[in-house]
Tab-separated table of C-alpha atoms and ligand atoms in Angstrom:
chain	number	residue	atom	x	y	z
A	577	MET	CA	70.490	234.830	-42.610
A	578	ASP	CA	69.600	235.921	-46.133
A	579	MET	CA	71.752	236.292	-49.211
A	580	PHE	CA	71.237	237.605	-52.720
A	581	VAL	CA	71.576	235.426	-55.792
A	582	VAL	CA	72.308	237.670	-58.755
A	583	GLN	CA	72.470	236.800	-62.428
A	584	GLY	CA	74.678	239.536	-63.824
A	585	GLY	CA	74.968	241.184	-67.201
A	586	ARG	CA	71.523	242.757	-67.586
A	587	PRO	CA	71.458	246.513	-68.246
A	588	LEU	CA	69.173	248.309	-65.794
A	589	ARG	CA	66.322	250.183	-67.451
A	590	GLY	CA	63.307	251.996	-66.046
A	591	ARG	CA	62.290	254.402	-63.340
A	592	VAL	CA	62.388	254.259	-59.524
A	593	ALA	CA	62.127	256.745	-56.682
A	594	VAL	CA	64.884	257.406	-54.163
A	595	SER	CA	63.909	257.005	-50.480
A	596	GLY	CA	64.261	259.546	-47.692
A	597	ALA	CA	67.760	259.814	-46.239
A	598	LYS	CA	68.617	257.312	-43.513
A	599	ASN	CA	71.339	259.545	-42.089
A	600	ALA	CA	68.963	262.487	-41.834
A	601	ALA	CA	66.060	260.437	-40.472
A	602	LEU	CA	68.044	258.871	-37.597
A	603	PRO	CA	69.245	262.075	-35.847
A	604	ILE	CA	65.889	263.735	-36.542
A	605	MET	CA	64.042	260.844	-34.883
A	606	ALA	CA	66.441	261.114	-31.930
A	607	ALA	CA	65.770	264.858	-31.686
A	608	ALA	CA	62.066	264.140	-31.155
A	609	LEU	CA	63.244	263.519	-27.565
A	610	ALA	CA	63.762	267.266	-27.281
A	611	THR	CA	60.107	268.276	-27.629
A	612	ASP	CA	56.981	267.612	-25.590
A	613	GLY	CA	54.791	268.053	-28.647
A	614	PRO	CA	54.035	265.464	-31.338
A	615	THR	CA	56.336	265.059	-34.342
A	616	THR	CA	55.182	263.845	-37.750
A	617	LEU	CA	57.958	262.804	-40.111
A	618	HIS	CA	57.406	262.175	-43.802
A	619	GLY	CA	59.914	260.359	-45.976
A	620	VAL	CA	61.401	258.140	-43.263
A	621	PRO	CA	62.499	254.939	-45.031
A	622	ASP	CA	61.443	251.585	-43.594
A	623	LEU	CA	64.874	250.214	-42.695
A	624	VAL	CA	66.376	248.030	-40.011
A	625	ASP	CA	68.287	251.055	-38.625
A	626	VAL	CA	65.072	253.095	-38.441
A	627	ARG	CA	63.379	250.266	-36.541
A	628	THR	CA	66.365	250.065	-34.196
A	629	MET	CA	66.130	253.811	-33.519
A	630	ALA	CA	62.368	253.462	-32.944
A	631	ALA	CA	62.981	250.629	-30.458
A	632	LEU	CA	65.633	252.690	-28.665
A	633	LEU	CA	63.343	255.739	-28.472
A	634	GLN	CA	60.575	253.564	-27.046
A	635	THR	CA	62.903	252.564	-24.195
A	636	LEU	CA	63.441	256.300	-23.637
A	637	GLY	CA	59.744	257.083	-23.241
A	638	VAL	CA	58.819	258.011	-26.826
A	639	ALA	CA	55.720	256.551	-28.474
A	640	VAL	CA	56.605	255.729	-32.090
A	641	GLU	CA	54.116	254.638	-34.696
A	642	ARG	CA	54.067	254.253	-38.479
A	643	ALA	CA	50.772	255.789	-39.706
A	644	GLU	CA	48.774	254.449	-42.627
A	645	ASP	CA	50.045	257.188	-44.921
A	646	GLY	CA	53.619	256.001	-44.214
A	647	SER	CA	54.520	258.937	-41.961
A	648	LEU	CA	56.252	258.303	-38.654
A	649	GLN	CA	54.564	259.724	-35.544
A	650	LEU	CA	56.666	260.335	-32.438
A	651	GLU	CA	55.654	261.751	-29.076
A	652	VAL	CA	57.334	261.765	-25.679
A	653	VAL	CA	55.037	260.074	-23.170
A	654	ASP	CA	57.487	259.547	-20.301
A	655	LYS	CA	60.330	261.994	-19.567
A	656	ARG	CA	62.041	259.944	-16.885
A	657	PRO	CA	64.080	257.271	-18.710
A	658	ALA	CA	67.528	258.455	-19.785
A	659	ILE	CA	69.517	255.261	-20.371
A	660	ALA	CA	70.321	254.015	-23.864
A	661	GLU	CA	71.209	250.382	-23.234
A	662	TYR	CA	74.127	248.518	-24.829
A	663	GLU	CA	71.827	245.883	-26.311
A	664	LEU	CA	70.303	248.409	-28.744
A	665	VAL	CA	73.241	250.806	-29.092
A	666	ARG	CA	75.658	248.061	-30.159
A	667	ARG	CA	73.423	247.302	-33.147
A	668	MET	CA	73.714	250.798	-34.555
A	669	ARG	CA	76.258	253.546	-33.950
A	670	ALA	CA	73.738	256.274	-34.809
A	671	SER	CA	72.134	255.465	-31.433
A	672	VAL	CA	74.639	257.936	-30.010
A	673	CYS	CA	72.434	260.677	-31.515
A	674	VAL	CA	70.117	260.420	-28.486
A	675	LEU	CA	72.877	261.765	-26.205
A	676	GLY	CA	72.560	265.480	-27.092
A	677	PRO	CA	68.744	265.730	-27.076
A	678	LEU	CA	68.466	263.728	-23.837
A	679	LEU	CA	71.064	265.810	-22.058
A	680	GLY	CA	69.630	269.108	-23.320
A	681	ARG	CA	66.012	268.275	-22.442
A	682	ARG	CA	66.276	265.986	-19.413
A	683	GLY	CA	69.560	267.216	-17.946
A	684	ARG	CA	71.048	263.736	-17.854
A	685	ALA	CA	71.809	260.848	-20.162
A	686	ALA	CA	73.584	257.510	-20.016
A	687	VAL	CA	74.382	256.140	-23.451
A	688	SER	CA	76.301	252.936	-23.970
A	689	LEU	CA	79.523	253.257	-25.952
A	690	PRO	CA	78.818	251.475	-29.215
A	691	GLY	CA	81.931	249.263	-29.476
A	692	GLY	CA	83.687	247.978	-32.601
A	693	CYS	CA	82.915	248.902	-36.166
A	694	ASN	CA	83.726	247.324	-39.535
A	695	ILE	CA	84.695	250.547	-41.278
A	696	GLY	CA	87.505	251.514	-38.919
A	697	HIS	CA	88.135	253.316	-35.653
A	698	ARG	CA	85.116	255.496	-34.765
A	699	PRO	CA	85.686	257.437	-31.554
A	700	ILE	CA	83.145	259.918	-30.123
A	701	ASP	CA	85.664	262.189	-28.401
A	702	LEU	CA	84.526	265.215	-30.434
A	703	HIS	CA	80.877	264.713	-29.375
A	704	LEU	CA	81.967	264.630	-25.741
A	705	ARG	CA	84.341	267.569	-26.103
A	706	GLY	CA	81.489	269.659	-27.549
A	707	LEU	CA	79.032	268.736	-24.794
A	708	GLU	CA	81.662	269.416	-22.120
A	709	ALA	CA	82.233	272.858	-23.602
A	710	LEU	CA	78.510	273.482	-22.981
A	711	GLY	CA	79.105	272.727	-19.311
A	712	ALA	CA	78.090	269.067	-19.144
A	713	ASP	CA	79.785	266.804	-16.627
A	714	ILE	CA	80.804	263.717	-18.618
A	715	ARG	CA	82.188	260.435	-17.314
A	716	ILE	CA	82.761	257.013	-18.802
A	717	GLU	CA	81.317	254.473	-16.365
A	718	ARG	CA	80.982	250.725	-16.986
A	719	GLY	CA	80.996	251.190	-20.785
A	720	TYR	CA	78.494	254.041	-20.720
A	721	VAL	CA	78.862	257.757	-21.353
A	722	VAL	CA	77.183	259.343	-18.367
A	723	ALA	CA	76.404	263.024	-18.916
A	724	ARG	CA	74.806	265.496	-16.519
A	725	ALA	CA	74.022	269.213	-16.575
A	726	ASN	CA	71.541	271.320	-14.643
A	727	ARG	CA	71.339	273.845	-17.440
A	728	LEU	CA	73.779	273.876	-20.355
A	729	LYS	CA	75.522	277.187	-21.033
A	730	GLY	CA	76.195	278.684	-24.456
A	731	ALA	CA	79.854	278.565	-25.479
A	732	SER	CA	82.208	278.871	-28.440
A	733	LEU	CA	83.434	275.465	-29.455
A	734	TYR	CA	85.390	273.764	-32.209
A	735	LEU	CA	84.398	270.360	-33.624
A	736	GLY	CA	87.303	269.694	-36.014
A	737	GLY	CA	89.245	266.434	-35.715
A	738	ALA	CA	92.038	264.681	-37.596
A	739	CYS	CA	89.633	263.512	-40.334
A	740	GLY	CA	87.514	266.652	-40.535
A	741	SER	CA	84.373	267.452	-38.606
A	742	THR	CA	81.915	264.942	-37.238
A	743	VAL	CA	78.421	264.466	-38.661
A	744	THR	CA	76.631	262.848	-35.724
A	745	GLY	CA	78.822	264.825	-33.312
A	746	THR	CA	77.548	268.082	-34.820
A	747	CYS	CA	73.992	266.711	-34.572
A	748	ASN	CA	74.497	265.877	-30.902
A	749	VAL	CA	76.018	269.196	-29.904
A	750	MET	CA	73.482	271.199	-31.937
A	751	ALA	CA	70.512	269.329	-30.442
A	752	ALA	CA	71.845	269.927	-26.914
A	753	ALA	CA	72.837	273.571	-27.508
A	754	VAL	CA	69.312	274.583	-28.548
A	755	PHE	CA	68.503	274.481	-24.802
A	756	ALA	CA	71.743	276.118	-23.572
A	757	LYS	CA	71.423	279.457	-21.818
A	758	GLY	CA	72.803	282.147	-24.115
A	759	THR	CA	74.511	281.764	-27.474
A	760	THR	CA	76.579	278.858	-28.747
A	761	THR	CA	78.948	279.113	-31.685
A	762	ILE	CA	80.106	275.880	-33.259
A	763	GLU	CA	83.185	276.192	-35.487
A	764	ALA	CA	84.161	273.366	-37.863
A	765	ALA	CA	80.590	272.084	-37.808
A	766	ALA	CA	79.779	269.354	-40.325
A	767	CYS	CA	78.112	270.836	-43.432
A	768	GLU	CA	76.449	267.618	-44.640
A	769	PRO	CA	72.857	268.082	-45.891
A	770	GLU	CA	71.705	265.616	-43.212
A	771	VAL	CA	73.005	267.942	-40.465
A	772	GLU	CA	71.270	270.855	-42.159
A	773	ASP	CA	68.037	268.838	-42.302
A	774	LEU	CA	68.205	268.191	-38.560
A	775	GLY	CA	68.738	271.926	-38.028
A	776	ARG	CA	65.686	272.720	-40.159
A	777	TYR	CA	63.628	270.288	-38.089
A	778	LEU	CA	64.841	271.831	-34.805
A	779	ASN	CA	64.128	275.338	-36.118
A	780	ALA	CA	60.633	274.276	-37.148
A	781	MET	CA	60.120	273.268	-33.499
A	782	GLY	CA	61.210	276.714	-32.317
A	783	ALA	CA	65.001	276.441	-32.061
A	784	ARG	CA	67.085	279.398	-33.222
A	785	ILE	CA	69.952	278.008	-35.281
A	786	SER	CA	71.598	280.010	-38.052
A	787	GLY	CA	74.469	279.180	-40.421
A	788	LEU	CA	73.078	275.742	-41.313
A	789	GLY	CA	75.047	274.128	-44.142
A	790	THR	CA	78.159	276.173	-43.269
A	791	PRO	CA	81.044	275.337	-40.886
A	792	THR	CA	79.921	278.017	-38.406
A	793	LEU	CA	76.658	277.522	-36.557
A	794	ARG	CA	75.172	280.071	-34.193
A	795	ILE	CA	72.561	278.799	-31.762
A	796	ASP	CA	70.550	281.050	-29.469
A	797	GLY	CA	69.163	278.951	-26.645
A	798	VAL	CA	65.420	278.572	-26.027
A	799	ASP	CA	63.476	277.119	-23.096
A	800	ARG	CA	61.264	274.683	-24.940
A	801	LEU	CA	60.447	273.258	-28.354
A	802	GLU	CA	57.013	272.607	-29.891
A	803	GLY	CA	55.957	269.619	-31.985
A	804	THR	CA	56.103	269.885	-35.779
A	805	THR	CA	55.793	268.134	-39.142
A	806	HIS	CA	58.873	267.615	-41.268
A	807	THR	CA	59.803	265.899	-44.542
A	808	VAL	CA	63.186	264.191	-44.591
A	809	ILE	CA	65.485	265.024	-47.543
A	810	PRO	CA	66.050	262.425	-50.288
A	811	ASP	CA	68.923	260.007	-49.705
A	812	ARG	CA	71.903	261.274	-51.719
A	813	ILE	CA	73.847	258.070	-51.038
A	814	GLU	CA	71.066	255.849	-52.331
A	815	ALA	CA	70.713	258.113	-55.380
A	816	ALA	CA	74.442	257.816	-56.068
A	817	THR	CA	74.303	254.030	-55.602
A	818	LEU	CA	71.487	253.706	-58.152
A	819	MET	CA	73.254	256.048	-60.594
A	820	ILE	CA	76.352	253.887	-60.363
A	821	ALA	CA	74.227	250.735	-60.777
A	822	ALA	CA	72.879	252.153	-64.052
A	823	ALA	CA	76.381	253.002	-65.248
A	824	MET	CA	77.920	249.672	-64.219
A	825	THR	CA	75.306	247.663	-66.079
A	826	ARG	CA	75.509	250.033	-69.086
A	827	GLY	CA	71.847	250.868	-68.572
A	828	GLU	CA	69.549	253.891	-68.683
A	829	VAL	CA	67.546	254.771	-65.595
A	830	THR	CA	65.384	257.658	-64.404
A	831	LEU	CA	65.404	258.400	-60.674
A	832	ASP	CA	62.711	260.409	-58.909
A	833	ASN	CA	63.158	262.328	-55.654
A	834	VAL	CA	66.772	263.392	-56.189
A	835	ARG	CA	68.441	266.509	-54.777
A	836	LEU	CA	71.250	266.977	-57.308
A	837	ASP	CA	72.344	270.086	-55.397
A	838	HIS	CA	73.282	267.748	-52.507
A	839	MET	CA	75.535	265.623	-54.703
A	840	THR	CA	77.476	267.963	-56.972
A	841	ALA	CA	80.850	266.291	-56.407
A	842	VAL	CA	79.458	262.833	-57.223
A	843	VAL	CA	77.630	264.119	-60.298
A	844	ARG	CA	80.763	265.849	-61.618
A	845	LYS	CA	82.851	262.743	-60.996
A	846	LEU	CA	80.343	260.482	-62.746
A	847	GLU	CA	80.326	262.862	-65.727
A	848	GLU	CA	84.133	262.774	-65.791
A	849	ILE	CA	83.937	258.969	-65.828
A	850	GLY	CA	81.584	259.106	-68.828
A	851	VAL	CA	78.108	258.797	-67.307
A	852	LYS	CA	75.544	261.223	-68.734
A	853	LEU	CA	73.135	262.806	-66.245
A	854	GLN	CA	70.205	264.893	-67.362
A	855	PRO	CA	68.075	266.719	-64.763
A	856	GLN	CA	64.330	266.385	-65.410
A	857	PRO	CA	61.413	268.375	-63.995
A	858	GLU	CA	60.244	267.835	-60.415
A	859	GLY	CA	63.406	266.394	-58.899
A	860	ALA	CA	63.951	263.600	-61.420
A	861	VAL	CA	67.201	262.794	-63.183
A	862	HIS	CA	67.913	260.616	-66.198
A	863	ILE	CA	71.126	258.563	-66.141
A	864	ASP	CA	72.620	257.240	-69.358
A	865	GLY	CA	75.372	254.769	-68.617
A	866	THR	CA	75.700	253.331	-72.115
A	867	GLY	CA	78.790	255.310	-73.166
A	868	PRO	CA	82.424	254.315	-72.619
A	869	LEU	CA	83.719	254.607	-69.048
A	870	ARG	CA	86.957	256.457	-68.316
A	871	PRO	CA	89.292	255.970	-65.314
A	872	ALA	CA	89.388	258.633	-62.598
A	873	ASP	CA	90.918	259.696	-59.304
A	874	CYS	CA	88.364	260.042	-56.514
A	875	ILE	CA	88.958	261.331	-52.993
A	876	ALA	CA	86.307	260.916	-50.301
A	877	LEU	CA	86.306	263.901	-47.944
A	878	PRO	CA	83.700	265.679	-45.817
A	879	TYR	CA	80.860	267.500	-47.644
A	880	PRO	CA	80.705	268.997	-50.230
A	881	ALA	CA	83.329	266.540	-51.603
A	882	ILE	CA	82.645	262.926	-52.605
A	883	PRO	CA	81.173	261.152	-49.547
A	884	THR	CA	82.922	258.194	-47.970
A	885	ASP	CA	79.544	256.442	-48.217
A	886	VAL	CA	79.947	256.328	-52.026
A	887	GLN	CA	83.603	255.291	-52.027
A	888	ALA	CA	82.982	251.530	-52.320
A	889	GLN	CA	80.403	251.960	-55.108
A	890	LEU	CA	82.804	254.186	-57.108
A	891	THR	CA	85.512	251.574	-56.641
A	892	ALA	CA	83.154	248.974	-58.124
A	893	LEU	CA	82.325	251.240	-61.061
A	894	LEU	CA	85.963	251.998	-61.846
A	895	THR	CA	86.774	248.293	-62.173
A	896	GLN	CA	84.848	248.653	-65.445
A	897	ALA	CA	86.698	251.721	-66.745
A	898	GLU	CA	89.699	250.887	-68.946
A	899	GLY	CA	92.889	252.248	-67.309
A	900	ILE	CA	94.229	253.027	-63.836
A	901	SER	CA	91.983	254.667	-61.244
A	902	VAL	CA	92.716	255.620	-57.646
A	903	VAL	CA	89.996	255.888	-54.974
A	904	THR	CA	91.117	257.410	-51.672
A	905	ASP	CA	89.126	257.642	-48.445
A	906	LYS	CA	90.258	260.403	-46.092
A	907	VAL	CA	87.233	260.123	-43.804
A	908	PHE	CA	87.445	256.412	-42.960
A	909	PRO	CA	90.918	255.418	-44.226
A	910	ASP	CA	90.359	251.732	-43.343
A	911	ARG	CA	87.057	251.352	-45.159
A	912	PHE	CA	88.328	248.946	-47.838
A	913	MET	CA	87.026	245.509	-46.859
A	914	HIS	CA	85.199	245.318	-50.204
A	915	VAL	CA	88.464	245.395	-52.164
A	916	SER	CA	89.444	241.786	-51.522
A	917	GLU	CA	85.878	240.611	-52.249
A	918	MET	CA	85.903	242.481	-55.569
A	919	ALA	CA	89.248	240.860	-56.350
A	920	ARG	CA	87.472	237.509	-55.912
A	921	MET	CA	85.215	238.574	-58.783
A	922	GLY	CA	88.236	239.141	-60.999
A	923	ALA	CA	88.659	242.876	-60.367
A	924	ARG	CA	92.267	244.011	-60.592
A	925	VAL	CA	92.236	246.128	-57.475
A	926	ARG	CA	94.493	246.380	-54.461
A	927	ARG	CA	94.585	248.474	-51.367
A	928	GLU	CA	97.486	250.832	-50.808
A	929	GLY	CA	97.175	252.720	-47.492
A	930	GLN	CA	94.022	254.833	-47.620
A	931	SER	CA	93.542	254.165	-51.355
A	932	ALA	CA	92.327	251.453	-53.700
A	933	ILE	CA	94.342	251.232	-56.924
A	934	ILE	CA	92.240	249.845	-59.732
A	935	ALA	CA	93.417	248.555	-63.102
A	936	GLY	CA	90.006	248.655	-64.735
A	937	GLY	CA	88.476	247.374	-67.899
A	938	GLU	CA	88.323	243.606	-67.334
A	939	PRO	CA	84.834	242.089	-67.111
A	940	LEU	CA	83.970	240.822	-63.633
A	941	SER	CA	82.995	237.197	-63.187
A	942	GLY	CA	80.289	235.954	-60.820
A	943	ALA	CA	81.476	234.657	-57.448
A	944	SER	CA	80.328	234.086	-53.911
A	945	VAL	CA	81.232	237.212	-51.923
A	946	MET	CA	80.718	238.466	-48.392
A	947	ALA	CA	79.396	241.888	-47.432
A	948	SER	CA	81.259	243.585	-44.558
A	949	ASP	CA	79.328	246.824	-44.040
A	950	LEU	CA	76.400	248.695	-45.498
A	951	ARG	CA	78.089	250.488	-48.396
A	952	ALA	CA	80.455	247.588	-49.140
A	953	SER	CA	77.345	245.403	-49.509
A	954	ALA	CA	75.848	247.833	-51.998
A	955	ALA	CA	79.105	247.919	-53.961
A	956	LEU	CA	79.229	244.120	-54.115
A	957	VAL	CA	75.633	243.979	-55.364
A	958	LEU	CA	76.554	246.470	-58.091
A	959	ALA	CA	79.582	244.388	-59.036
A	960	ALA	CA	77.384	241.275	-59.165
A	961	LEU	CA	74.861	243.048	-61.424
A	962	ALA	CA	77.675	243.867	-63.852
A	963	ALA	CA	79.477	240.510	-63.657
A	964	ARG	CA	79.258	237.656	-66.131
A	965	GLY	CA	77.361	234.729	-64.648
A	966	GLU	CA	75.821	234.215	-61.248
A	967	SER	CA	76.970	235.662	-57.932
A	968	VAL	CA	76.001	235.200	-54.342
A	969	VAL	CA	76.267	238.161	-51.961
A	970	ARG	CA	76.248	236.990	-48.345
A	971	ARG	CA	75.546	238.801	-45.086
A	972	ILE	CA	73.122	241.230	-46.682
A	973	TYR	CA	71.757	242.169	-43.273
A	974	HIS	CA	74.278	245.001	-43.571
A	975	LEU	CA	72.480	246.208	-46.699
A	976	ASP	CA	69.042	245.961	-45.090
A	977	ARG	CA	70.184	248.514	-42.507
A	978	GLY	CA	70.332	251.267	-45.108
A	979	TYR	CA	68.534	250.420	-48.357
A	980	GLU	CA	64.773	249.941	-48.374
A	981	ARG	CA	63.599	246.956	-50.451
A	982	PHE	CA	66.767	247.272	-52.516
A	983	GLU	CA	66.384	244.059	-54.485
A	984	GLU	CA	62.720	244.761	-55.280
A	985	ARG	CA	63.610	248.134	-56.694
A	986	LEU	CA	66.503	246.691	-58.697
A	987	ARG	CA	64.094	244.073	-60.068
A	988	MET	CA	61.760	246.907	-61.139
A	989	LEU	CA	64.718	248.085	-63.222
A	990	GLY	CA	65.127	244.666	-64.811
A	991	ALA	CA	67.800	243.151	-62.563
A	992	ASP	CA	67.811	239.406	-61.965
A	993	ILE	CA	68.278	239.349	-58.189
A	994	ARG	CA	66.661	237.076	-55.614
A	995	ARG	CA	66.707	237.058	-51.820
A	996	VAL	CA	67.091	233.536	-50.449
A	997	VAL	CA	68.092	231.978	-47.162
A	998	ASP	CA	71.844	231.457	-46.979
A	999	THR	CA	72.146	227.677	-47.131
A	1000	PRO	CA	74.512	225.548	-49.226
A	1001	ALA	CA	71.497	224.224	-51.149
A	1002	ASN	CA	70.663	227.756	-52.335
A	1003	VAL	CA	74.121	228.433	-53.773
A	1004	PRO	CA	73.776	228.130	-57.563
A	1005	ALA	CA	75.522	225.106	-59.066
A	1006	SER	CA	77.335	227.443	-61.452
A	1007	LEU	CA	79.391	228.778	-58.537
A	1008	HIS	CA	81.063	225.425	-57.977
A	1009	PRO	CA	84.615	225.893	-59.320
A	1010	LEU	CA	84.501	222.829	-61.550
A	1011	SER	CA	80.941	223.324	-62.722
A	1012	ALA	CA	80.344	223.048	-66.451
A	1013	THR	CA	78.313	226.263	-66.228
A	1014	ALA	CA	80.873	228.236	-64.224
A	1015	PRO	CA	81.762	231.554	-65.889
A	1016	GLU	CA	85.416	230.498	-66.342
A	1017	SER	CA	84.285	227.422	-68.294
A	1018	GLU	CA	82.085	229.596	-70.513
A	1019	ALA	CA	85.026	231.790	-71.317
A	1020	ALA	CA	87.342	228.845	-72.129
B	1869	EPU	N1	85.756	261.203	-35.568
B	1869	EPU	C1	86.604	261.441	-34.515
B	1869	EPU	N2	86.046	261.740	-33.296
B	1869	EPU	C2	84.706	261.835	-33.129
B	1869	EPU	C3	83.849	261.594	-34.199
B	1869	EPU	C4	84.410	261.283	-35.428
B	1869	EPU	O1	87.803	261.369	-34.654
B	1869	EPU	O2	84.281	262.129	-32.007
B	1869	EPU	C5	86.320	260.869	-36.885
B	1869	EPU	C6	85.847	259.518	-37.391
B	1869	EPU	O3	86.652	258.462	-36.910
B	1869	EPU	C7	85.951	259.696	-38.887
B	1869	EPU	C8	85.574	261.161	-39.073
B	1869	EPU	O4	85.796	261.781	-37.831
B	1869	EPU	O5	87.276	259.507	-39.323
B	1869	EPU	C9	84.151	261.395	-39.508
B	1869	EPU	O6	83.252	260.692	-38.663
B	1869	EPU	P1	81.777	261.201	-38.357
B	1869	EPU	O7	81.651	261.412	-36.908
B	1869	EPU	O8	81.455	262.331	-39.264
B	1869	EPU	O9	80.918	259.943	-38.763
B	1869	EPU	P2	79.568	259.518	-38.073
B	1869	EPU	O10	78.837	260.726	-37.665
B	1869	EPU	O11	79.829	258.472	-37.070
B	1869	EPU	C10	78.124	259.621	-40.235
B	1869	EPU	C11	77.258	258.663	-41.007
B	1869	EPU	C12	78.148	257.649	-41.698
B	1869	EPU	C13	79.107	258.397	-42.628
B	1869	EPU	C14	79.914	259.422	-41.828
B	1869	EPU	C15	80.811	260.292	-42.672
B	1869	EPU	C16	75.216	258.644	-39.778
B	1869	EPU	C17	74.264	257.907	-38.927
B	1869	EPU	N3	76.341	258.009	-40.107
B	1869	EPU	O12	78.812	258.828	-39.283
B	1869	EPU	O13	77.291	256.828	-42.481
B	1869	EPU	O14	79.984	257.496	-43.252
B	1869	EPU	O15	79.013	260.298	-41.112
B	1869	EPU	O16	80.076	261.008	-43.589
B	1869	EPU	O17	74.952	259.766	-40.157
B	1869	EPU	C18	76.618	254.855	-43.558
B	1869	EPU	O18	75.513	255.402	-43.754
B	1869	EPU	O19	76.944	253.775	-44.115
B	1869	EPU	C19	77.569	255.485	-42.648
B	1869	EPU	C20	78.578	254.828	-42.103
């Protein structure tokens, strides 16, 4: 297992490009199951989750190849397999995105239930409710969702749940409904840009979906889809993470390949906190994080509000803003494993129900911390970049699932961050509590 060793306290400076969006790429790759023609995808990041989806699609009869120009080529070569095995599904919850396209195109699908998750309870009842409304027969058998339908039928259905709509659930139902006979209306559809991007991809293949980006989708069924070429949208979560990294280290960074229109709530919140953002030509944005940081209240909600996937990074940032901040997560109310790790770095932060209460303004001090999920890992790396002294961030395999070459790109911005194998010998001597070079000793 790898870990990062980070020497904190260096302001980030320079220019990097944001990758294509993981959470758009995964359902789009899965939807390649729905066409007999070839798909070419540009802007698919090279991530562990993307490789897991590629491996899963290969077991489902899709040839997947990364071309020399970096594009991903997908083509169905065998339409018979319809079982998404536990071994691959348990590694990545987004595997469930194969359910809708498989059912719609092949009339049957068996997809393993994914099991536990570090960010809280993640049921798929809304996915199943939506597919049942289209006429699918759905059973849970031996840990698998087994779905069958001769021909799905258009229907009016509602995808709202206790915590809002469902992103991958909307993807699943939309990708199945493109083949349903007649018209489907989905109310309380997720409006996230990643869902819209999947819809654009399906439409480019010949689907007839309108209302994309709104809570009401209308889908007129078609008999078949053609192959197409599509470019995945930039990753708004990675962009936000890098913006916050610039602000936390009091640096100045320019990011390329940013869709600011996909991240209005985050941009407004960062401006309220004191970060200056200046749009530049051709999708670039300049971030000036050198000014004073102010405390803020942030609430993560479904799009277009602040995304839950930026909640942990905002919590890290607000540890550096003098005063009391509150960060609430209404999408995944248990997604606060990072709070106790940040406290180990000296952050004055505690969890209160679905919120983190932060008394910010104290410098963080380097420590050995443990990542618990993808976005928590990113937040801990940001905290380590801002902290005095050295830190170790363990279990970064979580981070590798969603950020492409993250440490290399941070190094391009001047960060002192190294990937090493997690062994006691690689833990810096300064992290020993009684070390003469430990940050506490420096301060004394
Ligand atoms: N929910 C239900 N029933 C369902 C589905 C969801 O109650 O059938 C609840 C969930 O428990 C949660 C809320 O609805 O409280 C929203 O969950 P959603 O289904 O929208 O999440 P998801 O589709 O499983 C995607 C992203 C997540 C991101 C969430 C919320 C992908 C592959 N994953 O998950 O991304 O946090 O939407 O925006 O698109 C990440 O990238 O780190 C990540 C976890």
